[in-house]
Amino acid sequence: MASQKQLPMILALGWMSVASADEACLASAQTDLERIYCEVVESGGGAGLPSMMDFRRNDQRVQALLLRRPARSLGLTLPEVSVAPEPAAVTQPEATAPPQEPLRESAPGLSIAQGLAGCELQGELIQCPGQTYELAANRALAALDEGVLEPDNRLGIEPFDGERNDDEAVRTYLSAAYDRYIPKMLTIGLGANTMSFTAFHNAFHTLESGGVDFSERMEQTYELLKQDRKTLGLKARYHDELPESLSLCDTINRDVIVCDNVGINWVFVRADQ
């Protein structure tokens, strides 16, 4: 996710006129995406958008996703957003700040040693004893299974009900959530558009520390992605970089291996799937 500072916001008081509220929004905008947000709201197209404060809690890729439809209807062009950004900076007390590269717990029965023992990284392939895993690309709309873009296909991450300063509880929760997130992204054909576990971890802390339910926001984002898949084209891949070592990889389940260097995520899927 793109690294972003939590910027101060100029709040519109109850007595402020609509015109001055619009001016306050534009005056407080610090990025091109925030300025477009203000233009969309000013033009009356912001009914489905979160508040500016909530908007800022998202990384730039999600901000662009939220703005894509209303901006397009108004003829506004969104700026290019990096597809391989650095992980998001988390603004919170030092004592509870998450590590920059949190460790994910492997799926049950699939530790790194067990899941990748005897495997070799060979460019766009991971060759394991008896199995070959291929680098996943984004799939065309016509290649998706029937019904995967319908409302009943939900991401389905459970809400976190523990203490956010309990590192073990957070790691266990996010590991299970990530093990669901990756296959669900593959289901809608977005194998080349997944977050690294570090970005996933940092998004959790950023949202939850701001009073936003992580599971609910991820569900909303997944629904937006499904809707966009129905109408928008996308590239199969956005870069030619590949993981440098199998040490960057871990198993999601017996069919999926994920590798990342914190900034870039690669998903490998068993070849017979």
PDB file of C-alpha atoms in Angstrom:
ATOM      1  CA  MET A   1       0.000   0.000   0.000  1.00  0.00           C
ATOM      2  CA  ALA A   2       1.103   3.492  -0.642  1.00  0.00           C
ATOM      3  CA  SER A   3       2.787   5.241   2.268  1.00  0.00           C
ATOM      4  CA  GLN A   4       0.600   8.158   3.378  1.00  0.00           C
ATOM      5  CA  LYS A   5       0.757  10.693   6.195  1.00  0.00           C
ATOM      6  CA  GLN A   6      -2.323  11.197   8.296  1.00  0.00           C
ATOM      7  CA  LEU A   7      -3.044  14.783   7.337  1.00  0.00           C
ATOM      8  CA  PRO A   8      -5.004  17.327   9.409  1.00  0.00           C
ATOM      9  CA  MET A   9      -8.540  17.968   8.285  1.00  0.00           C
ATOM     10  CA  ILE A  10     -10.478  21.247   8.276  1.00  0.00           C
ATOM     11  CA  LEU A  11     -13.895  20.340   9.655  1.00  0.00           C
ATOM     12  CA  ALA A  12     -16.984  22.103   8.412  1.00  0.00           C
ATOM     13  CA  LEU A  13     -19.048  23.319  11.387  1.00  0.00           C
ATOM     14  CA  GLY A  14     -22.811  23.046  11.421  1.00  0.00           C
ATOM     15  CA  TRP A  15     -23.335  26.706  10.632  1.00  0.00           C
ATOM     16  CA  MET A  16     -20.973  26.683   7.663  1.00  0.00           C
ATOM     17  CA  SER A  17     -22.613  27.194   4.291  1.00  0.00           C
ATOM     18  CA  VAL A  18     -22.356  24.579   1.535  1.00  0.00           C
ATOM     19  CA  ALA A  19     -20.121  26.871  -0.494  1.00  0.00           C
ATOM     20  CA  SER A  20     -17.698  27.452   2.362  1.00  0.00           C
ATOM     21  CA  ALA A  21     -17.734  23.738   3.171  1.00  0.00           C
ATOM     22  CA  ASP A  22     -16.638  23.030  -0.407  1.00  0.00           C
ATOM     23  CA  GLU A  23     -13.915  25.638  -0.074  1.00  0.00           C
ATOM     24  CA  ALA A  24     -12.777  24.044   3.193  1.00  0.00           C
ATOM     25  CA  CYS A  25     -12.568  20.651   1.500  1.00  0.00           C
ATOM     26  CA  LEU A  26     -10.423  21.996  -1.328  1.00  0.00           C
ATOM     27  CA  ALA A  27      -8.289  24.012   1.069  1.00  0.00           C
ATOM     28  CA  SER A  28      -7.525  20.905   3.131  1.00  0.00           C
ATOM     29  CA  ALA A  29      -6.846  18.638   0.125  1.00  0.00           C
ATOM     30  CA  GLN A  30      -3.194  17.587   0.058  1.00  0.00           C
ATOM     31  CA  THR A  31      -3.169  15.154  -2.890  1.00  0.00           C
ATOM     32  CA  ASP A  32      -4.653  14.978  -6.380  1.00  0.00           C
ATOM     33  CA  LEU A  33      -7.004  12.213  -5.235  1.00  0.00           C
ATOM     34  CA  GLU A  34      -8.250  14.346  -2.357  1.00  0.00           C
ATOM     35  CA  ARG A  35      -8.844  17.272  -4.696  1.00  0.00           C
ATOM     36  CA  ILE A  36     -10.851  15.028  -7.036  1.00  0.00           C
ATOM     37  CA  TYR A  37     -12.782  13.764  -3.998  1.00  0.00           C
ATOM     38  CA  CYS A  38     -13.739  17.380  -3.236  1.00  0.00           C
ATOM     39  CA  GLU A  39     -14.752  18.031  -6.852  1.00  0.00           C
ATOM     40  CA  VAL A  40     -16.933  14.920  -6.881  1.00  0.00           C
ATOM     41  CA  VAL A  41     -18.627  15.899  -3.621  1.00  0.00           C
ATOM     42  CA  GLU A  42     -19.104  19.484  -4.798  1.00  0.00           C
ATOM     43  CA  SER A  43     -20.744  18.206  -7.997  1.00  0.00           C
ATOM     44  CA  GLY A  44     -23.204  16.088  -6.011  1.00  0.00           C
ATOM     45  CA  GLY A  45     -21.683  12.754  -6.935  1.00  0.00           C
ATOM     46  CA  GLY A  46     -20.363  11.787  -3.526  1.00  0.00           C
ATOM     47  CA  ALA A  47     -23.404   9.967  -2.147  1.00  0.00           C
ATOM     48  CA  GLY A  48     -21.551   6.656  -1.997  1.00  0.00           C
ATOM     49  CA  LEU A  49     -18.267   8.069  -0.713  1.00  0.00           C
ATOM     50  CA  PRO A  50     -17.052   8.024   2.897  1.00  0.00           C
ATOM     51  CA  SER A  51     -16.282  11.214   4.787  1.00  0.00           C
ATOM     52  CA  MET A  52     -12.993  12.922   3.945  1.00  0.00           C
ATOM     53  CA  MET A  53     -11.525  11.747   7.248  1.00  0.00           C
ATOM     54  CA  ASP A  54     -12.500   8.148   6.477  1.00  0.00           C
ATOM     55  CA  PHE A  55     -11.358   8.538   2.858  1.00  0.00           C
ATOM     56  CA  ARG A  56      -7.860   9.450   4.058  1.00  0.00           C
ATOM     57  CA  ARG A  57      -7.572   6.261   6.086  1.00  0.00           C
ATOM     58  CA  ASN A  58      -7.431   4.259   2.846  1.00  0.00           C
ATOM     59  CA  ASP A  59      -4.291   3.768   0.768  1.00  0.00           C
ATOM     60  CA  GLN A  60      -4.133   5.471  -2.624  1.00  0.00           C
ATOM     61  CA  ARG A  61      -5.171   2.403  -4.601  1.00  0.00           C
ATOM     62  CA  VAL A  62      -8.388   2.071  -2.587  1.00  0.00           C
ATOM     63  CA  GLN A  63      -8.974   5.840  -2.817  1.00  0.00           C
ATOM     64  CA  ALA A  64      -8.712   5.591  -6.609  1.00  0.00           C
ATOM     65  CA  LEU A  65     -11.102   2.634  -6.573  1.00  0.00           C
ATOM     66  CA  LEU A  66     -13.650   4.583  -4.523  1.00  0.00           C
ATOM     67  CA  LEU A  67     -13.428   7.557  -6.885  1.00  0.00           C
ATOM     68  CA  ARG A  68     -13.330   5.675 -10.178  1.00  0.00           C
ATOM     69  CA  ARG A  69     -17.054   5.588 -10.950  1.00  0.00           C
ATOM     70  CA  PRO A  70     -18.136   9.074  -9.787  1.00  0.00           C
ATOM     71  CA  ALA A  71     -15.045  10.657 -11.358  1.00  0.00           C
ATOM     72  CA  ARG A  72     -15.680   8.939 -14.674  1.00  0.00           C
ATOM     73  CA  SER A  73     -19.325  10.086 -14.693  1.00  0.00           C
ATOM     74  CA  LEU A  74     -18.084  13.673 -14.267  1.00  0.00           C
ATOM     75  CA  GLY A  75     -15.359  13.357 -16.894  1.00  0.00           C
ATOM     76  CA  LEU A  76     -12.569  13.667 -14.331  1.00  0.00           C
ATOM     77  CA  THR A  77      -9.289  11.831 -14.906  1.00  0.00           C
ATOM     78  CA  LEU A  78      -7.709  10.070 -11.961  1.00  0.00           C
ATOM     79  CA  PRO A  79      -3.931  10.264 -11.507  1.00  0.00           C
ATOM     80  CA  GLU A  80      -1.791   7.170 -11.973  1.00  0.00           C
ATOM     81  CA  VAL A  81      -1.359   5.185  -8.757  1.00  0.00           C
ATOM     82  CA  SER A  82       1.672   2.956  -8.244  1.00  0.00           C
ATOM     83  CA  VAL A  83       0.900  -0.768  -8.406  1.00  0.00           C
ATOM     84  CA  ALA A  84       3.840  -1.710  -6.219  1.00  0.00           C
ATOM     85  CA  PRO A  85       3.955   0.860  -3.433  1.00  0.00           C
ATOM     86  CA  GLU A  86       5.714   0.725  -0.130  1.00  0.00           C
ATOM     87  CA  PRO A  87       3.653  -0.503   2.837  1.00  0.00           C
ATOM     88  CA  ALA A  88       1.449   2.023   4.553  1.00  0.00           C
ATOM     89  CA  ALA A  89       2.837   4.010   7.439  1.00  0.00           C
ATOM     90  CA  VAL A  90       0.772   3.490  10.557  1.00  0.00           C
ATOM     91  CA  THR A  91       0.194   6.491  12.784  1.00  0.00           C
ATOM     92  CA  GLN A  92      -0.296   5.264  16.346  1.00  0.00           C
ATOM     93  CA  PRO A  93       1.550   5.256  19.685  1.00  0.00           C
ATOM     94  CA  GLU A  94       5.053   3.839  19.470  1.00  0.00           C
ATOM     95  CA  ALA A  95       4.310   1.158  22.066  1.00  0.00           C
ATOM     96  CA  THR A  96       1.615  -0.407  19.888  1.00  0.00           C
ATOM     97  CA  ALA A  97       3.072   0.223  16.432  1.00  0.00           C
ATOM     98  CA  PRO A  98       3.185  -2.984  14.344  1.00  0.00           C
ATOM     99  CA  PRO A  99       6.497  -4.255  12.988  1.00  0.00           C
ATOM    100  CA  GLN A 100       7.363  -3.298   9.414  1.00  0.00           C
ATOM    101  CA  GLU A 101       7.462  -6.930   8.298  1.00  0.00           C
ATOM    102  CA  PRO A 102       5.069  -8.919  10.528  1.00  0.00           C
ATOM    103  CA  LEU A 103       5.329 -12.685  10.315  1.00  0.00           C
ATOM    104  CA  ARG A 104       2.300 -14.587   9.096  1.00  0.00           C
ATOM    105  CA  GLU A 105       1.381 -17.885  10.687  1.00  0.00           C
ATOM    106  CA  SER A 106       1.377 -20.668   8.125  1.00  0.00           C
ATOM    107  CA  ALA A 107      -1.792 -22.570   7.372  1.00  0.00           C
ATOM    108  CA  PRO A 108      -2.352 -25.555   9.709  1.00  0.00           C
ATOM    109  CA  GLY A 109      -0.225 -28.510   8.643  1.00  0.00           C
ATOM    110  CA  LEU A 110       1.587 -26.385   6.071  1.00  0.00           C
ATOM    111  CA  SER A 111       4.597 -24.817   7.747  1.00  0.00           C
ATOM    112  CA  ILE A 112       7.247 -23.250   5.530  1.00  0.00           C
ATOM    113  CA  ALA A 113       9.461 -26.295   6.021  1.00  0.00           C
ATOM    114  CA  GLN A 114       6.643 -28.718   5.160  1.00  0.00           C
ATOM    115  CA  GLY A 115       4.888 -26.695   2.480  1.00  0.00           C
ATOM    116  CA  LEU A 116       7.966 -25.699   0.479  1.00  0.00           C
ATOM    117  CA  ALA A 117      10.385 -28.506   1.310  1.00  0.00           C
ATOM    118  CA  GLY A 118      12.127 -29.616  -1.881  1.00  0.00           C
ATOM    119  CA  CYS A 119      10.631 -26.782  -3.922  1.00  0.00           C
ATOM    120  CA  GLU A 120      12.620 -24.611  -6.348  1.00  0.00           C
ATOM    121  CA  LEU A 121      11.828 -21.135  -7.626  1.00  0.00           C
ATOM    122  CA  GLN A 122      12.172 -21.119 -11.405  1.00  0.00           C
ATOM    123  CA  GLY A 123      11.115 -17.692 -12.655  1.00  0.00           C
ATOM    124  CA  GLU A 124       7.343 -17.763 -13.103  1.00  0.00           C
ATOM    125  CA  LEU A 125       7.160 -21.296 -11.710  1.00  0.00           C
ATOM    126  CA  ILE A 126       7.672 -22.897  -8.329  1.00  0.00           C
ATOM    127  CA  GLN A 127       8.560 -26.530  -8.881  1.00  0.00           C
ATOM    128  CA  CYS A 128       7.771 -28.779  -5.925  1.00  0.00           C
ATOM    129  CA  PRO A 129       7.979 -32.574  -5.684  1.00  0.00           C
ATOM    130  CA  GLY A 130       5.009 -33.786  -7.700  1.00  0.00           C
ATOM    131  CA  GLN A 131       3.499 -30.311  -8.104  1.00  0.00           C
ATOM    132  CA  THR A 132       4.076 -27.217 -10.206  1.00  0.00           C
ATOM    133  CA  TYR A 133       2.829 -23.782  -9.196  1.00  0.00           C
ATOM    134  CA  GLU A 134       2.391 -21.055 -11.823  1.00  0.00           C
ATOM    135  CA  LEU A 135       2.502 -17.299 -11.294  1.00  0.00           C
ATOM    136  CA  ALA A 136      -1.084 -16.030 -11.269  1.00  0.00           C
ATOM    137  CA  ALA A 137      -2.069 -13.174 -13.565  1.00  0.00           C
ATOM    138  CA  ASN A 138      -5.286 -11.181 -13.703  1.00  0.00           C
ATOM    139  CA  ARG A 139      -7.889 -13.113 -15.657  1.00  0.00           C
ATOM    140  CA  ALA A 140     -10.261 -11.792 -18.294  1.00  0.00           C
ATOM    141  CA  LEU A 141     -13.927 -11.417 -17.401  1.00  0.00           C
ATOM    142  CA  ALA A 142     -14.901 -14.270 -19.739  1.00  0.00           C
ATOM    143  CA  ALA A 143     -12.551 -16.626 -17.879  1.00  0.00           C
ATOM    144  CA  LEU A 144     -14.237 -16.187 -14.487  1.00  0.00           C
ATOM    145  CA  ASP A 145     -16.536 -18.822 -13.032  1.00  0.00           C
ATOM    146  CA  GLU A 146     -20.232 -18.116 -13.252  1.00  0.00           C
ATOM    147  CA  GLY A 147     -21.665 -16.176 -10.324  1.00  0.00           C
ATOM    148  CA  VAL A 148     -18.398 -15.034  -8.726  1.00  0.00           C
ATOM    149  CA  LEU A 149     -19.275 -11.365  -9.276  1.00  0.00           C
ATOM    150  CA  GLU A 150     -22.738 -11.694  -7.733  1.00  0.00           C
ATOM    151  CA  PRO A 151     -23.613 -10.342  -4.247  1.00  0.00           C
ATOM    152  CA  ASP A 152     -23.638 -13.765  -2.588  1.00  0.00           C
ATOM    153  CA  ASN A 153     -19.903 -14.183  -3.257  1.00  0.00           C
ATOM    154  CA  ARG A 154     -18.642 -12.359  -0.200  1.00  0.00           C
ATOM    155  CA  LEU A 155     -15.120 -11.964   1.118  1.00  0.00           C
ATOM    156  CA  GLY A 156     -16.406 -13.101   4.489  1.00  0.00           C
ATOM    157  CA  ILE A 157     -13.632 -12.036   6.858  1.00  0.00           C
ATOM    158  CA  GLU A 158     -14.873 -12.197  10.437  1.00  0.00           C
ATOM    159  CA  PRO A 159     -14.635  -9.057  12.624  1.00  0.00           C
ATOM    160  CA  PHE A 160     -11.729  -8.924  15.060  1.00  0.00           C
ATOM    161  CA  ASP A 161     -12.995  -9.346  18.630  1.00  0.00           C
ATOM    162  CA  GLY A 162      -9.705  -9.269  20.562  1.00  0.00           C
ATOM    163  CA  GLU A 163      -7.417  -6.561  21.888  1.00  0.00           C
ATOM    164  CA  ARG A 164      -5.404  -4.729  19.241  1.00  0.00           C
ATOM    165  CA  ASN A 165      -2.349  -4.578  21.521  1.00  0.00           C
ATOM    166  CA  ASP A 166      -2.373  -8.387  21.801  1.00  0.00           C
ATOM    167  CA  ASP A 167       0.197  -9.155  19.102  1.00  0.00           C
ATOM    168  CA  GLU A 168      -0.413 -12.908  19.132  1.00  0.00           C
ATOM    169  CA  ALA A 169      -4.188 -12.518  18.814  1.00  0.00           C
ATOM    170  CA  VAL A 170      -3.794  -9.997  15.979  1.00  0.00           C
ATOM    171  CA  ARG A 171      -1.294 -12.191  14.127  1.00  0.00           C
ATOM    172  CA  THR A 172      -3.542 -15.253  14.443  1.00  0.00           C
ATOM    173  CA  TYR A 173      -6.583 -13.297  13.268  1.00  0.00           C
ATOM    174  CA  LEU A 174      -4.818 -11.660  10.323  1.00  0.00           C
ATOM    175  CA  SER A 175      -3.173 -14.904   9.237  1.00  0.00           C
ATOM    176  CA  ALA A 176      -6.583 -16.583   8.979  1.00  0.00           C
ATOM    177  CA  ALA A 177      -8.047 -13.496   7.288  1.00  0.00           C
ATOM    178  CA  TYR A 178      -5.178 -13.364   4.770  1.00  0.00           C
ATOM    179  CA  ASP A 179      -5.563 -17.073   4.011  1.00  0.00           C
ATOM    180  CA  ARG A 180      -9.140 -16.255   3.003  1.00  0.00           C
ATOM    181  CA  TYR A 181      -8.358 -12.996   1.219  1.00  0.00           C
ATOM    182  CA  ILE A 182      -5.853 -14.432  -1.286  1.00  0.00           C
ATOM    183  CA  PRO A 183      -8.078 -17.258  -2.656  1.00  0.00           C
ATOM    184  CA  LYS A 184     -11.023 -14.853  -2.807  1.00  0.00           C
ATOM    185  CA  MET A 185      -9.013 -12.428  -4.931  1.00  0.00           C
ATOM    186  CA  LEU A 186      -8.101 -15.314  -7.217  1.00  0.00           C
ATOM    187  CA  THR A 187     -11.789 -16.200  -7.488  1.00  0.00           C
ATOM    188  CA  ILE A 188     -12.577 -12.837  -9.098  1.00  0.00           C
ATOM    189  CA  GLY A 189      -9.498 -13.020 -11.317  1.00  0.00           C
ATOM    190  CA  LEU A 190      -7.239 -10.554  -9.495  1.00  0.00           C
ATOM    191  CA  GLY A 191      -4.159 -12.677  -8.866  1.00  0.00           C
ATOM    192  CA  ALA A 192      -1.869  -9.787  -9.855  1.00  0.00           C
ATOM    193  CA  ASN A 193      -3.630  -7.242  -7.615  1.00  0.00           C
ATOM    194  CA  THR A 194      -3.209  -8.637  -4.112  1.00  0.00           C
ATOM    195  CA  MET A 195      -1.760  -6.982  -1.010  1.00  0.00           C
ATOM    196  CA  SER A 196       1.306  -8.312   0.755  1.00  0.00           C
ATOM    197  CA  PHE A 197       0.743  -9.555   4.291  1.00  0.00           C
ATOM    198  CA  THR A 198       2.612  -6.504   5.589  1.00  0.00           C
ATOM    199  CA  ALA A 199       0.223  -4.174   3.756  1.00  0.00           C
ATOM    200  CA  PHE A 200      -2.718  -6.266   4.972  1.00  0.00           C
ATOM    201  CA  HIS A 201      -1.402  -6.056   8.547  1.00  0.00           C
ATOM    202  CA  ASN A 202      -0.819  -2.302   8.340  1.00  0.00           C
ATOM    203  CA  ALA A 203      -4.258  -1.707   6.813  1.00  0.00           C
ATOM    204  CA  PHE A 204      -5.803  -3.490   9.789  1.00  0.00           C
ATOM    205  CA  HIS A 205      -4.025  -1.244  12.292  1.00  0.00           C
ATOM    206  CA  THR A 206      -4.678   1.943  10.303  1.00  0.00           C
ATOM    207  CA  LEU A 207      -8.405   1.263   9.980  1.00  0.00           C
ATOM    208  CA  GLU A 208      -9.039  -0.139  13.445  1.00  0.00           C
ATOM    209  CA  SER A 209      -7.093   2.671  15.141  1.00  0.00           C
ATOM    210  CA  GLY A 210      -9.329   5.117  13.277  1.00  0.00           C
ATOM    211  CA  GLY A 211     -12.515   3.429  14.457  1.00  0.00           C
ATOM    212  CA  VAL A 212     -13.203   1.663  11.147  1.00  0.00           C
ATOM    213  CA  ASP A 213     -14.064  -2.035  11.215  1.00  0.00           C
ATOM    214  CA  PHE A 214     -11.376  -3.791   9.157  1.00  0.00           C
ATOM    215  CA  SER A 215     -13.576  -6.699   8.067  1.00  0.00           C
ATOM    216  CA  GLU A 216     -16.382  -4.376   6.987  1.00  0.00           C
ATOM    217  CA  ARG A 217     -14.061  -2.126   4.980  1.00  0.00           C
ATOM    218  CA  MET A 218     -12.438  -5.125   3.282  1.00  0.00           C
ATOM    219  CA  GLU A 219     -15.916  -6.428   2.399  1.00  0.00           C
ATOM    220  CA  GLN A 220     -16.866  -3.056   0.893  1.00  0.00           C
ATOM    221  CA  THR A 221     -13.659  -2.969  -1.130  1.00  0.00           C
ATOM    222  CA  TYR A 222     -14.219  -6.527  -2.377  1.00  0.00           C
ATOM    223  CA  GLU A 223     -17.713  -5.567  -3.532  1.00  0.00           C
ATOM    224  CA  LEU A 224     -16.323  -2.543  -5.395  1.00  0.00           C
ATOM    225  CA  LEU A 225     -13.751  -4.746  -7.091  1.00  0.00           C
ATOM    226  CA  LYS A 226     -16.467  -7.161  -8.202  1.00  0.00           C
ATOM    227  CA  GLN A 227     -18.542  -4.343  -9.664  1.00  0.00           C
ATOM    228  CA  ASP A 228     -15.545  -2.914 -11.518  1.00  0.00           C
ATOM    229  CA  ARG A 229     -14.706  -6.329 -12.939  1.00  0.00           C
ATOM    230  CA  LYS A 230     -18.069  -6.307 -14.730  1.00  0.00           C
ATOM    231  CA  THR A 231     -17.270  -3.204 -16.781  1.00  0.00           C
ATOM    232  CA  LEU A 232     -13.573  -2.345 -16.633  1.00  0.00           C
ATOM    233  CA  GLY A 233     -10.696  -4.032 -18.413  1.00  0.00           C
ATOM    234  CA  LEU A 234      -7.342  -4.596 -16.748  1.00  0.00           C
ATOM    235  CA  LYS A 235      -3.851  -5.750 -17.600  1.00  0.00           C
ATOM    236  CA  ALA A 236      -2.836  -9.331 -16.945  1.00  0.00           C
ATOM    237  CA  ARG A 237       0.260  -8.029 -15.119  1.00  0.00           C
ATOM    238  CA  TYR A 238       1.698  -4.629 -14.318  1.00  0.00           C
ATOM    239  CA  HIS A 239       5.418  -5.406 -14.170  1.00  0.00           C
ATOM    240  CA  ASP A 240       7.950  -8.098 -15.033  1.00  0.00           C
ATOM    241  CA  GLU A 241       9.610  -8.346 -11.629  1.00  0.00           C
ATOM    242  CA  LEU A 242       9.806 -11.772 -10.006  1.00  0.00           C
ATOM    243  CA  PRO A 243      10.657 -12.924  -6.477  1.00  0.00           C
ATOM    244  CA  GLU A 244      14.390 -13.368  -5.981  1.00  0.00           C
ATOM    245  CA  SER A 245      14.257 -16.227  -3.517  1.00  0.00           C
ATOM    246  CA  LEU A 246      11.946 -18.917  -2.171  1.00  0.00           C
ATOM    247  CA  SER A 247      12.672 -17.483   1.271  1.00  0.00           C
ATOM    248  CA  LEU A 248      10.165 -14.740   0.340  1.00  0.00           C
ATOM    249  CA  CYS A 249       7.416 -17.330  -0.075  1.00  0.00           C
ATOM    250  CA  ASP A 250       4.920 -19.104   2.147  1.00  0.00           C
ATOM    251  CA  THR A 251       1.961 -21.424   1.686  1.00  0.00           C
ATOM    252  CA  ILE A 252      -1.625 -20.197   1.835  1.00  0.00           C
ATOM    253  CA  ASN A 253      -3.051 -23.671   1.329  1.00  0.00           C
ATOM    254  CA  ARG A 254      -2.131 -26.733  -0.717  1.00  0.00           C
ATOM    255  CA  ASP A 255      -3.115 -24.975  -3.932  1.00  0.00           C
ATOM    256  CA  VAL A 256      -1.653 -21.493  -3.376  1.00  0.00           C
ATOM    257  CA  ILE A 257       1.782 -20.092  -2.538  1.00  0.00           C
ATOM    258  CA  VAL A 258       2.320 -16.385  -1.943  1.00  0.00           C
ATOM    259  CA  CYS A 259       5.647 -14.540  -2.154  1.00  0.00           C
ATOM    260  CA  ASP A 260       6.409 -10.915  -1.349  1.00  0.00           C
ATOM    261  CA  ASN A 261       9.273  -8.518  -0.794  1.00  0.00           C
ATOM    262  CA  VAL A 262       6.949  -6.269   1.266  1.00  0.00           C
ATOM    263  CA  GLY A 263       6.381  -3.905  -1.664  1.00  0.00           C
ATOM    264  CA  ILE A 264       5.363  -6.460  -4.327  1.00  0.00           C
ATOM    265  CA  ASN A 265       3.148  -9.510  -3.919  1.00  0.00           C
ATOM    266  CA  TRP A 266       3.239 -12.587  -6.159  1.00  0.00           C
ATOM    267  CA  VAL A 267       0.692 -15.394  -6.038  1.00  0.00           C
ATOM    268  CA  PHE A 268       1.455 -18.844  -7.429  1.00  0.00           C
ATOM    269  CA  VAL A 269      -1.334 -21.336  -8.081  1.00  0.00           C
ATOM    270  CA  ARG A 270      -1.083 -25.107  -8.509  1.00  0.00           C
ATOM    271  CA  ALA A 271      -0.938 -25.811 -12.232  1.00  0.00           C
ATOM    272  CA  ASP A 272      -3.807 -28.315 -12.318  1.00  0.00           C
ATOM    273  CA  GLN A 273      -6.252 -25.913 -10.643  1.00  0.00           C
TER     274      GLN A 273
END
